[in-house]
Amino acid sequence: MCVAYGWALVNPIRKIYYNLTVTVISVLVALAVGTAELLQLIANELNPTGPFWDWMGGLDFETIGFGIIIFLLSWLVSAAIWKYRRFDEIYKSTSPSAK
């Protein structure tokens, strides 16, 4: 994480990109876990029937943990896009301080 923070703080556009990516990933993980918890509570208390509710009642949070790995992969994709699109070079040449 120190390397990631250091990378982000070198350039203002990196800081914005980094903060936006981390915020979006955090919100999506929180929504996924919170929704699963809520649906499990509904499944256990109200005993609805159907294949979805059967699956939801037996949902294991270890499985959700594996799903969170997808968000880690999205971070890696985000870093790859940053490198591929060369945002550093684009915004360095257009920033007022570069002139």
Short mmCIF file of C-alpha atoms in Angstrom, two decimals:
data_model
loop_
_atom_site.label_atom_id
_atom_site.label_comp_id
_atom_site.label_asym_id
_atom_site.label_seq_id
_atom_site.Cartn_x
_atom_site.Cartn_y
_atom_site.Cartn_z
CA MET A 1 0.00 0.00 0.00
CA CYS A 2 2.90 2.38 0.66
CA VAL A 3 4.00 1.98 -2.95
CA ALA A 4 0.45 2.62 -4.18
CA TYR A 5 0.09 5.75 -2.03
CA GLY A 6 3.52 6.98 -3.08
CA TRP A 7 2.64 6.42 -6.74
CA ALA A 8 -0.61 8.33 -6.35
CA LEU A 9 0.89 11.34 -4.58
CA VAL A 10 3.57 12.03 -7.20
CA ASN A 11 1.12 13.65 -9.61
CA PRO A 12 -2.24 15.37 -8.90
CA ILE A 13 -4.04 13.51 -11.71
CA ARG A 14 -2.74 10.22 -10.31
CA LYS A 15 -4.14 11.17 -6.91
CA ILE A 16 -7.59 11.81 -8.41
CA TYR A 17 -7.49 8.60 -10.45
CA TYR A 18 -6.29 6.56 -7.47
CA ASN A 19 -8.88 8.02 -5.08
CA LEU A 20 -11.69 7.49 -7.57
CA THR A 21 -10.69 3.88 -8.22
CA VAL A 22 -10.31 3.02 -4.53
CA THR A 23 -13.61 4.73 -3.66
CA VAL A 24 -15.56 2.92 -6.38
CA ILE A 25 -14.07 -0.45 -5.44
CA SER A 26 -14.78 0.14 -1.74
CA VAL A 27 -18.38 1.17 -2.39
CA LEU A 28 -19.02 -1.87 -4.60
CA VAL A 29 -17.53 -4.27 -2.04
CA ALA A 30 -19.55 -2.68 0.78
CA LEU A 31 -22.76 -2.87 -1.26
CA ALA A 32 -22.13 -6.51 -2.17
CA VAL A 33 -21.45 -7.58 1.42
CA GLY A 34 -24.27 -5.46 2.87
CA THR A 35 -26.78 -6.73 0.31
CA ALA A 36 -25.77 -10.34 0.96
CA GLU A 37 -26.13 -9.83 4.72
CA LEU A 38 -29.56 -8.22 4.32
CA LEU A 39 -30.81 -10.94 1.98
CA GLN A 40 -29.53 -13.65 4.34
CA LEU A 41 -31.38 -12.00 7.20
CA ILE A 42 -34.57 -11.91 5.13
CA ALA A 43 -34.05 -15.57 4.12
CA ASN A 44 -33.56 -16.67 7.74
CA GLU A 45 -36.34 -14.59 9.33
CA LEU A 46 -39.13 -14.58 6.77
CA ASN A 47 -38.45 -18.02 5.26
CA PRO A 48 -39.34 -17.13 1.67
CA THR A 49 -39.35 -20.01 -0.79
CA GLY A 50 -37.75 -20.51 -4.15
CA PRO A 51 -34.38 -21.38 -5.58
CA PHE A 52 -32.96 -17.87 -5.08
CA TRP A 53 -33.86 -17.83 -1.39
CA ASP A 54 -32.55 -21.35 -0.90
CA TRP A 55 -29.26 -20.26 -2.43
CA MET A 56 -29.21 -17.03 -0.42
CA GLY A 57 -29.90 -18.83 2.86
CA GLY A 58 -26.92 -21.10 2.28
CA LEU A 59 -24.56 -18.40 1.01
CA ASP A 60 -21.09 -18.68 2.48
CA PHE A 61 -19.07 -15.53 3.07
CA GLU A 62 -15.96 -17.39 2.03
CA THR A 63 -17.53 -17.45 -1.42
CA ILE A 64 -18.09 -13.70 -1.19
CA GLY A 65 -14.41 -13.32 -0.27
CA PHE A 66 -13.49 -14.98 -3.53
CA GLY A 67 -15.79 -12.55 -5.29
CA ILE A 68 -13.94 -9.67 -3.69
CA ILE A 69 -10.83 -10.91 -5.45
CA ILE A 70 -12.57 -9.77 -8.64
CA PHE A 71 -12.33 -6.24 -7.28
CA LEU A 72 -8.60 -6.72 -6.79
CA LEU A 73 -8.42 -7.75 -10.42
CA SER A 74 -10.34 -4.61 -11.36
CA TRP A 75 -7.66 -2.59 -9.58
CA LEU A 76 -5.02 -4.31 -11.68
CA VAL A 77 -7.03 -3.59 -14.83
CA SER A 78 -7.30 0.04 -13.76
CA ALA A 79 -3.52 0.25 -13.34
CA ALA A 80 -3.03 -1.37 -16.74
CA ILE A 81 -5.40 1.13 -18.35
CA TRP A 82 -3.45 3.94 -16.69
CA LYS A 83 -0.21 2.65 -18.17
CA TYR A 84 -1.71 1.87 -21.59
CA ARG A 85 -3.52 5.19 -21.98
CA ARG A 86 -0.46 7.09 -20.67
CA PHE A 87 -2.48 9.54 -18.61
CA ASP A 88 0.76 10.80 -17.03
CA GLU A 89 2.05 11.95 -20.38
CA ILE A 90 -1.28 13.40 -21.53
CA TYR A 91 -1.88 15.47 -18.42
CA LYS A 92 1.77 16.42 -17.88
CA SER A 93 1.90 18.12 -21.27
CA THR A 94 -1.38 20.00 -20.74
CA SER A 95 -0.88 21.09 -17.12
CA PRO A 96 -0.06 24.78 -16.53
CA SER A 97 2.97 23.90 -14.37
CA ALA A 98 4.55 21.94 -17.26
CA LYS A 99 4.91 25.10 -19.37
#
